[in-house]
PDB file of C-alpha atoms in Angstrom:
ATOM      1  CA  MET A1007       0.000   0.000   0.000  1.00 41.00           C
ATOM      2  CA  ALA A1008       2.829   2.379   0.864  1.00 44.00           C
ATOM      3  CA  ALA A1009       4.568   1.395  -2.349  1.00 44.00           C
ATOM      4  CA  ASP A1010       1.420   2.278  -4.312  1.00 54.00           C
ATOM      5  CA  LEU A1011       1.414   5.737  -2.809  1.00 59.00           C
ATOM      6  CA  GLN A1012       5.089   6.366  -3.369  1.00 56.00           C
ATOM      7  CA  SER A1013       4.916   5.222  -6.987  1.00 49.00           C
ATOM      8  CA  SER A1014       1.865   7.375  -7.771  1.00 63.00           C
ATOM      9  CA  PRO A1015       2.881  10.550  -9.621  1.00 69.00           C
ATOM     10  CA  PHE A1016       0.060  12.689  -8.225  1.00 73.00           C
ATOM     11  CA  ILE A1017       1.955  13.529  -5.020  1.00 82.00           C
ATOM     12  CA  LYS A1018       4.685  15.306  -6.974  1.00 86.00           C
ATOM     13  CA  HIS A1019       2.121  16.781  -9.363  1.00 91.00           C
ATOM     14  CA  LEU A1020       0.120  18.307  -6.496  1.00 93.00           C
ATOM     15  CA  ALA A1021       2.837  20.949  -6.130  1.00 89.00           C
ATOM     16  CA  SER A1022       3.184  21.590  -9.860  1.00 92.00           C
ATOM     17  CA  SER A1023       3.298  25.190 -11.063  1.00 91.00           C
ATOM     18  CA  ASP A1024       0.663  24.259 -13.655  1.00 93.00           C
ATOM     19  CA  LYS A1025      -2.931  24.490 -12.397  1.00 92.00           C
ATOM     20  CA  LYS A1026      -4.232  21.844 -14.810  1.00 94.00           C
ATOM     21  CA  THR A1027      -1.610  19.383 -13.579  1.00 94.00           C
ATOM     22  CA  ARG A1028      -2.500  20.120  -9.949  1.00 93.00           C
ATOM     23  CA  ASP A1029      -6.212  19.684 -10.635  1.00 93.00           C
ATOM     24  CA  GLN A1030      -5.635  16.352 -12.349  1.00 93.00           C
ATOM     25  CA  ALA A1031      -3.426  15.198  -9.479  1.00 92.00           C
ATOM     26  CA  LEU A1032      -6.125  16.115  -6.962  1.00 93.00           C
ATOM     27  CA  THR A1033      -8.716  14.139  -8.929  1.00 92.00           C
ATOM     28  CA  SER A1034      -6.374  11.129  -9.043  1.00 90.00           C
ATOM     29  CA  LEU A1035      -5.744  11.470  -5.324  1.00 91.00           C
ATOM     30  CA  ARG A1036      -9.443  11.472  -4.522  1.00 92.00           C
ATOM     31  CA  THR A1037      -9.883   8.238  -6.499  1.00 91.00           C
ATOM     32  CA  PHE A1038      -6.853   6.713  -4.796  1.00 90.00           C
ATOM     33  CA  LEU A1039      -8.090   7.569  -1.303  1.00 92.00           C
ATOM     34  CA  ARG A1040     -11.544   6.116  -1.870  1.00 92.00           C
ATOM     35  CA  GLY A1041      -9.972   2.708  -2.413  1.00 91.00           C
ATOM     36  CA  ARG A1042      -7.838   2.695   0.749  1.00 92.00           C
ATOM     37  CA  SER A1043      -8.769   1.817   4.297  1.00 91.00           C
ATOM     38  CA  GLU A1044      -5.238   2.192   5.658  1.00 93.00           C
ATOM     39  CA  ILE A1045      -2.223   4.368   4.841  1.00 94.00           C
ATOM     40  CA  SER A1046       0.843   4.720   7.062  1.00 94.00           C
ATOM     41  CA  GLU A1047       1.328   7.938   9.026  1.00 95.00           C
ATOM     42  CA  LEU A1048       4.558   8.621   7.140  1.00 94.00           C
ATOM     43  CA  ASP A1049       2.786   8.365   3.795  1.00 93.00           C
ATOM     44  CA  LEU A1050      -0.072  10.549   4.992  1.00 95.00           C
ATOM     45  CA  LEU A1051       2.436  13.197   6.061  1.00 95.00           C
ATOM     46  CA  LYS A1052       4.097  13.025   2.634  1.00 93.00           C
ATOM     47  CA  LEU A1053       0.690  13.339   1.052  1.00 94.00           C
ATOM     48  CA  TRP A1054      -0.228  16.348   3.167  1.00 96.00           C
ATOM     49  CA  LYS A1055       3.012  18.074   2.349  1.00 94.00           C
ATOM     50  CA  GLY A1056       1.997  17.758  -1.309  1.00 94.00           C
ATOM     51  CA  LEU A1057      -1.472  19.114  -0.524  1.00 96.00           C
ATOM     52  CA  PHE A1058       0.020  21.975   1.495  1.00 97.00           C
ATOM     53  CA  TYR A1059       2.089  23.077  -1.480  1.00 95.00           C
ATOM     54  CA  CYS A1060      -0.819  22.479  -3.835  1.00 96.00           C
ATOM     55  CA  LEU A1061      -2.526  25.381  -2.064  1.00 97.00           C
ATOM     56  CA  TRP A1062       0.768  27.258  -1.856  1.00 97.00           C
ATOM     57  CA  MET A1063       0.986  27.342  -5.663  1.00 96.00           C
ATOM     58  CA  GLN A1064      -2.609  28.474  -6.149  1.00 96.00           C
ATOM     59  CA  ASP A1065      -3.124  32.184  -6.766  1.00 94.00           C
ATOM     60  CA  LYS A1066      -6.304  34.302  -7.108  1.00 94.00           C
ATOM     61  CA  PRO A1067      -8.550  34.383  -4.017  1.00 95.00           C
ATOM     62  CA  LEU A1068     -11.583  32.748  -5.630  1.00 96.00           C
ATOM     63  CA  HIS A1069      -9.507  29.807  -6.896  1.00 95.00           C
ATOM     64  CA  GLN A1070      -7.831  29.555  -3.499  1.00 96.00           C
ATOM     65  CA  GLN A1071     -11.179  29.339  -1.723  1.00 97.00           C
ATOM     66  CA  ARG A1072     -12.457  26.704  -4.128  1.00 96.00           C
ATOM     67  CA  LEU A1073      -9.307  24.653  -3.682  1.00 97.00           C
ATOM     68  CA  SER A1074      -9.537  24.907   0.112  1.00 97.00           C
ATOM     69  CA  GLN A1075     -13.149  23.742  -0.034  1.00 97.00           C
ATOM     70  CA  SER A1076     -12.112  20.860  -2.277  1.00 96.00           C
ATOM     71  CA  LEU A1077      -9.330  19.871   0.113  1.00 97.00           C
ATOM     72  CA  ALA A1078     -11.749  20.060   3.040  1.00 97.00           C
ATOM     73  CA  SER A1079     -14.099  17.668   1.252  1.00 96.00           C
ATOM     74  CA  LEU A1080     -11.468  14.912   1.196  1.00 96.00           C
ATOM     75  CA  PRO A1081     -12.403  13.453   4.622  1.00 96.00           C
ATOM     76  CA  SER A1082     -15.929  12.792   3.350  1.00 93.00           C
ATOM     77  CA  ALA A1083     -14.444  10.611   0.603  1.00 91.00           C
ATOM     78  CA  LEU A1084     -12.397   8.487   3.011  1.00 95.00           C
ATOM     79  CA  GLN A1085     -13.227   5.111   4.453  1.00 95.00           C
ATOM     80  CA  SER A1086     -13.914   5.349   8.193  1.00 95.00           C
ATOM     81  CA  PRO A1087     -10.618   3.829   9.458  1.00 96.00           C
ATOM     82  CA  LEU A1088      -8.621   6.446   7.560  1.00 97.00           C
ATOM     83  CA  ILE A1089     -10.487   9.614   8.582  1.00 97.00           C
ATOM     84  CA  LEU A1090      -8.806  10.344  11.929  1.00 98.00           C
ATOM     85  CA  PRO A1091      -5.274   9.470  10.719  1.00 98.00           C
ATOM     86  CA  PHE A1092      -5.863  11.779   7.742  1.00 98.00           C
ATOM     87  CA  LEU A1093      -6.997  14.613  10.035  1.00 98.00           C
ATOM     88  CA  ARG A1094      -4.012  14.000  12.312  1.00 98.00           C
ATOM     89  CA  ALA A1095      -1.652  14.338   9.341  1.00 98.00           C
ATOM     90  CA  PHE A1096      -3.386  17.593   8.384  1.00 98.00           C
ATOM     91  CA  TRP A1097      -2.894  19.164  11.810  1.00 98.00           C
ATOM     92  CA  ILE A1098       0.685  17.938  12.135  1.00 98.00           C
ATOM     93  CA  THR A1099       1.488  19.414   8.728  1.00 98.00           C
ATOM     94  CA  ILE A1100      -0.168  22.760   9.453  1.00 98.00           C
ATOM     95  CA  ALA A1101       1.655  23.091  12.785  1.00 97.00           C
ATOM     96  CA  ARG A1102       4.978  22.130  11.181  1.00 96.00           C
ATOM     97  CA  GLU A1103       4.697  24.364   8.118  1.00 97.00           C
ATOM     98  CA  TRP A1104       3.015  27.393   9.717  1.00 96.00           C
ATOM     99  CA  SER A1105       6.245  29.330  10.243  1.00 94.00           C
ATOM    100  CA  GLN A1106       7.034  28.983   6.522  1.00 94.00           C
ATOM    101  CA  ILE A1107       3.833  30.724   5.406  1.00 96.00           C
ATOM    102  CA  GLU A1108       4.517  34.179   4.039  1.00 93.00           C
ATOM    103  CA  ALA A1109       2.225  37.082   4.932  1.00 94.00           C
ATOM    104  CA  LEU A1110       0.834  37.279   1.392  1.00 94.00           C
ATOM    105  CA  ARG A1111      -0.121  33.588   1.521  1.00 96.00           C
ATOM    106  CA  LEU A1112      -1.483  33.537   5.062  1.00 97.00           C
ATOM    107  CA  ASP A1113      -5.135  34.267   4.279  1.00 97.00           C
ATOM    108  CA  LYS A1114      -5.617  31.172   2.160  1.00 97.00           C
ATOM    109  CA  TYR A1115      -4.235  28.934   4.903  1.00 98.00           C
ATOM    110  CA  LEU A1116      -6.404  30.619   7.518  1.00 98.00           C
ATOM    111  CA  TYR A1117      -9.373  29.828   5.288  1.00 98.00           C
ATOM    112  CA  LEU A1118      -8.204  26.225   4.823  1.00 98.00           C
ATOM    113  CA  ILE A1119      -7.956  25.763   8.588  1.00 98.00           C
ATOM    114  CA  ARG A1120     -11.462  27.153   9.078  1.00 98.00           C
ATOM    115  CA  GLN A1121     -12.731  24.741   6.416  1.00 98.00           C
ATOM    116  CA  TYR A1122     -11.020  21.816   8.128  1.00 98.00           C
ATOM    117  CA  VAL A1123     -12.393  22.666  11.563  1.00 98.00           C
ATOM    118  CA  HIS A1124     -15.834  22.700   9.944  1.00 98.00           C
ATOM    119  CA  ALA A1125     -15.249  19.467   8.008  1.00 98.00           C
ATOM    120  CA  SER A1126     -14.004  17.735  11.159  1.00 98.00           C
ATOM    121  CA  PHE A1127     -17.138  18.697  13.094  1.00 98.00           C
ATOM    122  CA  GLN A1128     -19.307  17.601  10.172  1.00 96.00           C
ATOM    123  CA  THR A1129     -17.599  14.220  10.169  1.00 96.00           C
ATOM    124  CA  LEU A1130     -18.051  13.745  13.919  1.00 96.00           C
ATOM    125  CA  ALA A1131     -21.698  14.849  13.752  1.00 96.00           C
ATOM    126  CA  LYS A1132     -22.788  12.719  10.799  1.00 91.00           C
ATOM    127  CA  ASP A1133     -24.142   9.897  12.987  1.00 89.00           C
ATOM    128  CA  GLY A1134     -25.630  12.228  15.580  1.00 92.00           C
ATOM    129  CA  TRP A1135     -22.389  12.548  17.549  1.00 96.00           C
ATOM    130  CA  LYS A1136     -22.777   8.928  18.683  1.00 94.00           C
ATOM    131  CA  ASP A1137     -19.147   7.882  18.172  1.00 96.00           C
ATOM    132  CA  THR A1138     -17.763   9.274  21.424  1.00 96.00           C
ATOM    133  CA  LEU A1139     -14.471   7.430  20.969  1.00 97.00           C
ATOM    134  CA  ALA A1140     -13.886   9.275  17.682  1.00 97.00           C
ATOM    135  CA  ILE A1141     -14.777  12.599  19.327  1.00 98.00           C
ATOM    136  CA  GLU A1142     -12.330  11.918  22.158  1.00 98.00           C
ATOM    137  CA  GLU A1143      -9.602  10.880  19.727  1.00 98.00           C
ATOM    138  CA  TYR A1144     -10.101  13.953  17.573  1.00 98.00           C
ATOM    139  CA  GLY A1145      -9.878  16.090  20.697  1.00 98.00           C
ATOM    140  CA  ARG A1146      -6.542  14.447  21.512  1.00 98.00           C
ATOM    141  CA  ILE A1147      -5.318  15.022  17.962  1.00 98.00           C
ATOM    142  CA  VAL A1148      -6.046  18.752  18.061  1.00 98.00           C
ATOM    143  CA  GLY A1149      -4.937  19.007  21.680  1.00 98.00           C
ATOM    144  CA  ASP A1150      -1.568  17.498  20.792  1.00 97.00           C
ATOM    145  CA  THR A1151      -1.049  19.683  17.702  1.00 98.00           C
ATOM    146  CA  ALA A1152      -2.716  23.027  16.988  1.00 98.00           C
ATOM    147  CA  LEU A1153      -4.091  23.485  20.517  1.00 98.00           C
ATOM    148  CA  SER A1154      -1.180  22.019  22.428  1.00 97.00           C
ATOM    149  CA  GLY A1155      -0.419  24.118  25.469  1.00 95.00           C
ATOM    150  CA  THR A1156       2.926  22.515  26.173  1.00 95.00           C
ATOM    151  CA  ASP A1157       4.566  22.067  22.763  1.00 95.00           C
ATOM    152  CA  MET A1158       6.388  25.355  22.310  1.00 93.00           C
ATOM    153  CA  LYS A1159       7.037  24.555  18.651  1.00 94.00           C
ATOM    154  CA  VAL A1160       3.352  25.179  17.907  1.00 96.00           C
ATOM    155  CA  PRO A1161       3.022  28.826  16.789  1.00 95.00           C
ATOM    156  CA  ASN A1162       0.689  30.975  18.851  1.00 97.00           C
ATOM    157  CA  GLY A1163      -0.794  32.396  15.665  1.00 97.00           C
ATOM    158  CA  LEU A1164      -2.122  28.948  14.809  1.00 98.00           C
ATOM    159  CA  ARG A1165      -3.514  28.446  18.316  1.00 98.00           C
ATOM    160  CA  PHE A1166      -5.283  31.808  18.248  1.00 98.00           C
ATOM    161  CA  HIS A1167      -6.833  31.205  14.837  1.00 98.00           C
ATOM    162  CA  VAL A1168      -8.171  27.768  15.764  1.00 98.00           C
ATOM    163  CA  LEU A1169      -9.652  29.223  18.955  1.00 98.00           C
ATOM    164  CA  ASP A1170     -11.216  32.056  16.950  1.00 98.00           C
ATOM    165  CA  VAL A1171     -13.042  29.720  14.560  1.00 98.00           C
ATOM    166  CA  TRP A1172     -13.794  26.780  16.890  1.00 98.00           C
ATOM    167  CA  VAL A1173     -17.232  27.845  18.136  1.00 98.00           C
ATOM    168  CA  ASP A1174     -18.118  29.549  14.840  1.00 98.00           C
ATOM    169  CA  GLU A1175     -17.702  26.328  12.878  1.00 98.00           C
ATOM    170  CA  LEU A1176     -19.361  24.242  15.568  1.00 98.00           C
ATOM    171  CA  GLU A1177     -22.394  26.519  15.320  1.00 97.00           C
ATOM    172  CA  ARG A1178     -22.436  26.160  11.535  1.00 97.00           C
ATOM    173  CA  VAL A1179     -22.685  22.388  11.964  1.00 97.00           C
ATOM    174  CA  VAL A1180     -25.228  22.155  14.798  1.00 95.00           C
ATOM    175  CA  GLY A1181     -27.222  25.319  14.141  1.00 91.00           C
ATOM    176  CA  GLU A1182     -28.350  28.150  16.378  1.00 82.00           C
ATOM    177  CA  GLY A1183     -30.606  28.120  19.400  1.00 78.00           C
ATOM    178  CA  GLU A1184     -30.532  26.989  23.001  1.00 78.00           C
ATOM    179  CA  GLY A1185     -31.900  23.499  22.368  1.00 84.00           C
ATOM    180  CA  VAL A1186     -29.475  22.198  19.763  1.00 92.00           C
ATOM    181  CA  TRP A1187     -27.423  20.333  22.393  1.00 94.00           C
ATOM    182  CA  GLU A1188     -30.370  19.209  24.501  1.00 91.00           C
ATOM    183  CA  GLY A1189     -29.569  15.798  25.919  1.00 92.00           C
ATOM    184  CA  LYS A1190     -26.045  15.972  24.497  1.00 94.00           C
ATOM    185  CA  LEU A1191     -24.195  18.285  26.883  1.00 96.00           C
ATOM    186  CA  ASP A1192     -21.712  15.495  27.609  1.00 96.00           C
ATOM    187  CA  ILE A1193     -20.869  15.477  23.894  1.00 97.00           C
ATOM    188  CA  LEU A1194     -20.487  19.263  23.843  1.00 97.00           C
ATOM    189  CA  ASN A1195     -18.073  18.957  26.765  1.00 97.00           C
ATOM    190  CA  LEU A1196     -16.038  16.390  24.814  1.00 97.00           C
ATOM    191  CA  VAL A1197     -15.916  18.695  21.793  1.00 98.00           C
ATOM    192  CA  MET A1198     -14.688  21.574  23.952  1.00 98.00           C
ATOM    193  CA  GLU A1199     -12.168  19.464  25.918  1.00 98.00           C
ATOM    194  CA  PRO A1200      -9.067  20.473  23.877  1.00 98.00           C
ATOM    195  CA  VAL A1201      -9.918  24.118  24.569  1.00 98.00           C
ATOM    196  CA  GLU A1202     -10.529  23.362  28.253  1.00 98.00           C
ATOM    197  CA  ARG A1203      -7.199  21.547  28.380  1.00 98.00           C
ATOM    198  CA  LEU A1204      -5.411  24.507  26.783  1.00 98.00           C
ATOM    199  CA  ALA A1205      -7.005  26.876  29.290  1.00 98.00           C
ATOM    200  CA  ARG A1206      -5.724  24.669  32.138  1.00 97.00           C
ATOM    201  CA  GLU A1207      -2.318  23.594  30.870  1.00 95.00           C
ATOM    202  CA  GLY A1208      -1.117  26.293  28.496  1.00 96.00           C
ATOM    203  CA  LYS A1209       2.394  27.387  29.449  1.00 96.00           C
ATOM    204  CA  LEU A1210       1.790  30.942  28.267  1.00 96.00           C
ATOM    205  CA  LYS A1211      -0.682  33.199  30.049  1.00 97.00           C
ATOM    206  CA  VAL A1212      -1.778  34.835  26.795  1.00 97.00           C
ATOM    207  CA  VAL A1213      -2.654  31.417  25.364  1.00 97.00           C
ATOM    208  CA  ARG A1214      -4.562  30.361  28.490  1.00 98.00           C
ATOM    209  CA  GLN A1215      -6.472  33.631  28.382  1.00 98.00           C
ATOM    210  CA  ALA A1216      -7.396  33.164  24.717  1.00 98.00           C
ATOM    211  CA  ALA A1217      -8.716  29.677  25.497  1.00 98.00           C
ATOM    212  CA  LYS A1218     -10.740  31.016  28.439  1.00 98.00           C
ATOM    213  CA  GLU A1219     -12.260  33.694  26.209  1.00 98.00           C
ATOM    214  CA  CYS A1220     -13.298  30.971  23.770  1.00 98.00           C
ATOM    215  CA  LEU A1221     -14.932  29.047  26.625  1.00 98.00           C
ATOM    216  CA  GLU A1222     -16.808  32.176  27.715  1.00 97.00           C
ATOM    217  CA  ASP A1223     -18.483  32.506  24.317  1.00 97.00           C
ATOM    218  CA  GLU A1224     -22.154  33.444  24.728  1.00 96.00           C
ATOM    219  CA  ARG A1225     -23.206  30.658  22.372  1.00 96.00           C
ATOM    220  CA  LEU A1226     -21.672  28.037  24.641  1.00 96.00           C
ATOM    221  CA  LYS A1227     -23.547  29.500  27.604  1.00 95.00           C
ATOM    222  CA  ALA A1228     -26.788  29.430  25.628  1.00 94.00           C
ATOM    223  CA  TRP A1229     -26.227  25.826  24.533  1.00 94.00           C
ATOM    224  CA  ARG A1230     -25.644  24.846  28.163  1.00 92.00           C
ATOM    225  CA  GLY A1231     -28.641  26.788  29.413  1.00 91.00           C
ATOM    226  CA  GLU A1232     -26.461  29.127  31.449  1.00 85.00           C
ATOM    227  CA  LYS A1233     -27.284  32.762  32.172  1.00 69.00           C
ATOM    228  CA  ASP A1234     -25.045  35.768  32.543  1.00 61.00           C
ATOM    229  CA  GLU A1235     -24.873  37.472  35.920  1.00 55.00           C
ATOM    230  CA  ASP A1236     -26.566  40.537  34.377  1.00 54.00           C
ATOM    231  CA  GLU A1237     -29.470  38.397  33.146  1.00 53.00           C
ATOM    232  CA  GLU A1238     -29.817  36.752  36.558  1.00 52.00           C
ATOM    233  CA  MET A1239     -29.889  40.166  38.234  1.00 54.00           C
ATOM    234  CA  GLU A1240     -32.542  41.379  35.802  1.00 56.00           C
ATOM    235  CA  ASP A1241     -34.632  38.262  36.458  1.00 53.00           C
ATOM    236  CA  GLY A1242     -34.254  38.775  40.186  1.00 52.00           C
ATOM    237  CA  GLU A1243     -35.313  42.395  39.945  1.00 53.00           C
ATOM    238  CA  GLU A1244     -38.389  41.417  37.948  1.00 51.00           C
ATOM    239  CA  GLU A1245     -39.342  38.815  40.536  1.00 52.00           C
ATOM    240  CA  GLU A1246     -38.971  41.293  43.392  1.00 53.00           C
ATOM    241  CA  TRP A1247     -41.097  43.978  41.711  1.00 50.00           C
ATOM    242  CA  GLY A1248     -44.611  43.771  43.080  1.00 54.00           C
ATOM    243  CA  GLY A1249     -46.132  46.704  41.287  1.00 52.00           C
ATOM    244  CA  ILE A1250     -47.671  49.824  42.808  1.00 55.00           C
ATOM    245  CA  GLU A1251     -49.972  49.069  45.686  1.00 53.00           C
ATOM    246  CA  ASP A1252     -53.037  51.131  46.351  1.00 47.00           C
TER     247      ASP A1252
END
């Protein structure tokens, strides 16, 4: 299986300077992945390096967005045993290559990361969030890479961006409203665990604070049925008011 991957030309072609060649390589890759239930971590990392530079070579914002969306659709084409290893390779690659991203190229990678946070939540939610082992494992993957509080090689810029989009993309998957997590608060807690862990264990105060701000998001409070202190005070005042007596 590893030999098949190494002998396939599409990995090299993913980073071609020619858009047509890159597009053809991505199509070949999609076909290749559909037929595999297992690929070694080393080969997945080689593959993701090719995908990273596939986006690197893409210019024009609209084309960049379309490519990022196409890359983020890859997990949906994978067989179940390969999904989490594929996502792990993505996050390892992003954390490793982040410092190489030039300012002019940063926006397209920020967009790719947002798309992958969304795609990951979509994947975990597709069976009604029933696979708690997969949710826990994904939390460990992100908590050991982009949201690691102890690995000082992980750039803070990556941590901050993932924290910025985490609840946004979760909301896009589950929808708005207070009742969307009714009966599933234990699942919501699992989804938020890598952020909780970063808030507890982050070596840098600025990182811990950013994680705490994410956890204080009003949408999380609404999903959990929590009220702000101001709302509680207002409710209390309303209850105490007895009207004007004659």
